[in-house]
Coordinates of C-alpha atoms in Angstrom, one line a residue:
A1 CA 103.7 80.6 118.8
P2 CA 102.7 79.1 116.3
R3 CA 104.5 79.4 112.6
L4 CA 102.5 81.7 109.7
D5 CA 103.6 80.6 105.9
V6 CA 101.7 82.9 104.3
T7 CA 101.4 83.8 100.1
L8 CA 99.5 86.5 98.9
N9 CA 98.1 85.8 95.2
L10 CA 97.8 89.6 93.9
F11 CA 95.6 90.6 91.2
S12 CA 95.5 94.0 89.0
C13 CA 91.9 94.9 88.7
S14 CA 90.4 97.9 86.1
S15 CA 87.8 98.4 88.8
N16 CA 86.5 97.3 92.6
D17 CA 85.2 93.9 92.0
Q18 CA 87.2 91.3 91.7
N19 CA 85.2 89.2 90.0
C20 CA 86.0 91.1 86.9
C21 CA 88.8 92.5 85.0
C22 CA 91.8 91.2 87.1
D23 CA 94.8 90.5 85.8
A24 CA 97.5 88.2 88.3
T25 CA 100.1 88.8 85.7
S26 CA 100.3 92.9 85.2
P27 CA 104.5 93.7 85.0
S28 CA 103.7 96.5 87.3
L29 CA 102.5 94.5 90.2
L30 CA 106.2 92.2 90.1
R31 CA 108.7 95.5 89.8
S32 CA 106.7 96.2 94.0
I33 CA 107.6 95.7 97.4
V34 CA 105.0 94.9 99.8
E35 CA 104.8 95.6 103.4
V36 CA 104.3 93.5 106.6
W37 CA 103.7 94.9 110.0
Q38 CA 102.8 92.8 113.5
T39 CA 103.2 92.4 117.2
R40 CA 105.0 90.3 118.2
P41 CA 103.4 87.2 120.5
D42 CA 103.4 88.6 123.9
G43 CA 101.7 91.9 121.8
L44 CA 104.0 94.3 121.7
Y45 CA 105.3 96.0 118.5
T46 CA 109.1 96.6 118.1
S47 CA 110.7 100.1 118.2
L48 CA 109.4 102.4 115.0
Q49 CA 112.7 104.2 115.8
D50 CA 115.6 102.4 116.7
A51 CA 116.0 99.9 113.1
K52 CA 117.7 97.0 114.2
H53 CA 115.6 96.0 116.8
S54 CA 112.2 95.5 114.5
V55 CA 111.6 92.8 114.2
C56 CA 108.8 91.9 113.5
R57 CA 108.8 94.5 110.1
A58 CA 110.0 93.5 106.7
K59 CA 109.9 94.8 103.1
L60 CA 109.3 92.0 101.0
P61 CA 110.0 91.6 96.9
V62 CA 107.3 90.7 94.5
Q63 CA 107.9 87.2 93.0
S64 CA 107.2 85.3 90.1
R65 CA 105.4 82.4 90.7
N66 CA 104.4 80.4 86.7
G67 CA 104.2 83.7 85.2
K68 CA 101.8 85.2 88.6
A69 CA 102.5 88.5 91.1
V70 CA 103.3 86.4 94.3
V71 CA 104.3 87.1 97.6
Q72 CA 104.9 84.6 100.8
F73 CA 106.8 85.1 104.0
T74 CA 107.2 83.2 107.4
T75 CA 106.2 84.9 110.2
V76 CA 104.9 84.2 113.6
A77 CA 101.9 84.3 114.7
P78 CA 100.8 87.9 116.0
G79 CA 99.8 88.8 119.6
S80 CA 96.3 90.5 121.1
T81 CA 97.1 94.6 121.6
G82 CA 95.5 95.9 124.4
A83 CA 94.2 99.2 125.2
F84 CA 97.2 101.3 126.1
S85 CA 98.7 99.5 122.4
G86 CA 101.6 98.6 124.5
L87 CA 102.2 102.4 125.5
G88 CA 102.2 101.6 129.3
P89 CA 104.8 102.0 131.3
G90 CA 106.9 99.1 131.0
G91 CA 104.7 97.5 128.2
L92 CA 102.0 97.9 130.5
D93 CA 98.8 96.8 128.7
W94 CA 95.4 96.1 129.8
S95 CA 91.8 95.1 128.5
P96 CA 89.7 95.2 126.3
Y97 CA 92.3 93.1 123.9
G98 CA 91.2 93.5 119.5
V99 CA 92.2 90.9 117.8
P100 CA 95.8 89.8 116.5
V101 CA 96.6 91.3 112.6
L102 CA 98.8 91.1 110.0
H103 CA 99.2 94.8 109.2
M104 CA 100.0 94.7 105.2
L105 CA 100.4 97.9 103.4
F106 CA 99.9 97.6 98.9
A107 CA 100.8 100.7 97.2
M108 CA 102.0 99.3 93.7
Q109 CA 103.2 101.6 90.7
D110 CA 100.5 102.4 89.1
H111 CA 97.5 101.1 91.7
A112 CA 95.3 102.6 94.5
P113 CA 97.8 102.2 98.4
F114 CA 95.4 100.7 100.1
V115 CA 96.2 99.0 104.3
H116 CA 94.5 96.0 105.0
D117 CA 94.9 93.8 108.9
L118 CA 94.5 90.4 108.1
P119 CA 92.6 89.2 111.8
I120 CA 95.0 86.2 112.9
L121 CA 93.1 84.5 115.1
M122 CA 92.6 80.5 115.9
H123 CA 92.1 77.6 118.0
A124 CA 94.5 77.3 120.1
T125 CA 94.7 73.2 120.3
T126 CA 93.7 73.0 116.8
L127 CA 95.0 75.8 114.9
Q128 CA 91.6 76.0 112.6
R129 CA 90.7 79.7 111.8
K130 CA 87.9 81.9 113.8
D131 CA 86.3 84.2 112.9
F132 CA 86.3 87.7 115.2
R133 CA 82.7 89.9 115.6
L134 CA 82.2 92.6 118.2
S135 CA 79.5 92.7 120.2
A136 CA 77.2 95.7 120.7
F137 CA 78.2 96.2 123.8
D138 CA 81.7 96.3 122.8
W139 CA 83.4 100.1 122.5
R140 CA 86.9 99.6 120.3
G141 CA 85.3 99.3 117.3
V142 CA 87.7 101.1 114.9
S143 CA 90.1 101.5 118.0
W144 CA 90.9 98.2 116.3
T145 CA 88.9 97.3 113.1
R146 CA 90.2 99.5 110.3
P147 CA 86.7 100.3 108.4
S148 CA 86.0 97.6 105.8
P149 CA 85.8 98.8 101.9
K150 CA 82.5 97.8 100.1
A151 CA 84.4 95.2 97.9
T152 CA 86.5 92.5 99.3
R153 CA 90.3 92.9 98.5
V154 CA 91.9 91.1 100.7
E155 CA 89.7 87.0 100.5
V156 CA 92.0 84.2 102.7
V157 CA 91.2 80.9 99.9
G158 CA 93.4 79.4 102.3
W159 CA 94.0 78.2 106.1
Q160 CA 95.7 74.0 107.0
P161 CA 96.8 74.0 110.0
E162 CA 99.9 71.1 110.3
S163 CA 102.4 69.8 113.8
G164 CA 102.4 73.9 114.9
T165 CA 102.4 76.0 111.6
V166 CA 99.9 77.6 109.7
R167 CA 99.5 77.4 106.0
I168 CA 97.3 80.7 105.3
E169 CA 97.1 82.0 101.0
A170 CA 95.2 85.2 99.9
N171 CA 94.0 86.9 97.0
V172 CA 94.1 90.1 97.1
Y173 CA 92.7 92.5 94.4
L174 CA 94.4 95.7 93.8
T175 CA 92.3 98.5 91.8
V176 CA 94.2 100.5 88.8
M177 CA 94.4 104.1 89.5
E178 CA 92.7 106.0 87.2
S179 CA 93.9 110.0 86.8
S180 CA 91.7 112.2 86.7
T181 CA 92.0 115.9 84.3
D182 CA 90.3 117.6 87.2
E183 CA 91.9 116.5 90.1
A184 CA 95.5 114.6 89.9
V185 CA 96.3 112.7 92.7
T186 CA 100.0 112.0 92.9
R187 CA 100.8 108.5 95.2
E188 CA 101.4 109.9 97.9
E189 CA 98.5 111.7 98.4
A190 CA 96.9 108.7 97.8
L191 CA 98.6 107.0 99.9
E192 CA 97.9 109.3 103.1
R193 CA 94.7 109.7 102.3
E194 CA 94.3 106.1 102.6
M195 CA 96.6 106.0 105.6
C196 CA 95.4 109.0 107.6
P197 CA 91.8 109.6 107.1
S198 CA 91.7 111.6 111.0
W199 CA 92.2 115.2 110.9
V200 CA 93.5 114.7 115.0
A201 CA 95.4 111.8 116.4
G202 CA 94.3 110.6 119.3
F203 CA 91.5 109.4 119.2
P204 CA 89.7 106.5 118.8
G205 CA 89.2 105.8 115.2
S206 CA 93.0 106.9 114.6
F207 CA 95.6 106.1 117.8
H208 CA 95.3 102.4 117.5
V209 CA 94.5 102.2 113.4
E210 CA 97.0 104.9 111.5
P211 CA 100.7 104.6 111.7
L212 CA 102.4 107.3 113.4
A213 CA 105.7 107.5 111.3
V214 CA 103.2 108.4 108.2
C215 CA 100.5 110.5 109.7
F216 CA 101.8 112.2 113.0
P217 CA 106.1 111.5 112.6
S218 CA 105.7 114.4 115.3
I219 CA 105.0 112.8 118.0
L220 CA 107.0 109.8 117.5
G221 CA 109.5 111.1 120.0
F222 CA 107.1 111.6 122.9
F223 CA 106.2 107.5 122.9
A224 CA 109.5 104.4 123.5
I225 CA 108.1 102.8 120.5

């Protein structure tokens, strides 16, 4: 599988419009952690229950580069997950297969948390970036793709293939969370709302895109994941 060298440039924004009022030097960003997880190149996820084998999950500290908040990491290109999400007997999966993605959780202090699925779809030989679009007859829909926010919060600004490695650079726009006098929302409540919009586990819109460990931990024991 191709190697990925990923750089995330973090911006603290006072509104959902990244063209206005964004700061790359916010002190709260420099004290934060970004969580990243993905499938292995064969499209299967590593175990959620055995930390020693969770090789495709990482908590990455935000670093300062020239005074700006940056996250950098190296991984391999993820594989595509099928209809069973790798939960069939012996890891059995079946078509249709979804687009490979890097899952990223941004839960910074004083900022509204959100989860982003960064598509890693590329040409097999040139490693040039390809776009992913659902056709009118593709029933996967929200089973594989989280709803897109009105404002683009992650913008890929660089994709450079070179000798089996792809260097990816993206800007991440984080919105400052404003406290309301009418309804005080804690960071934990905001995170759960972002990651777990469904009421019931197992529907197409929840099972593949909502993390079981956060949203439905009671059913973890039923799956060898």
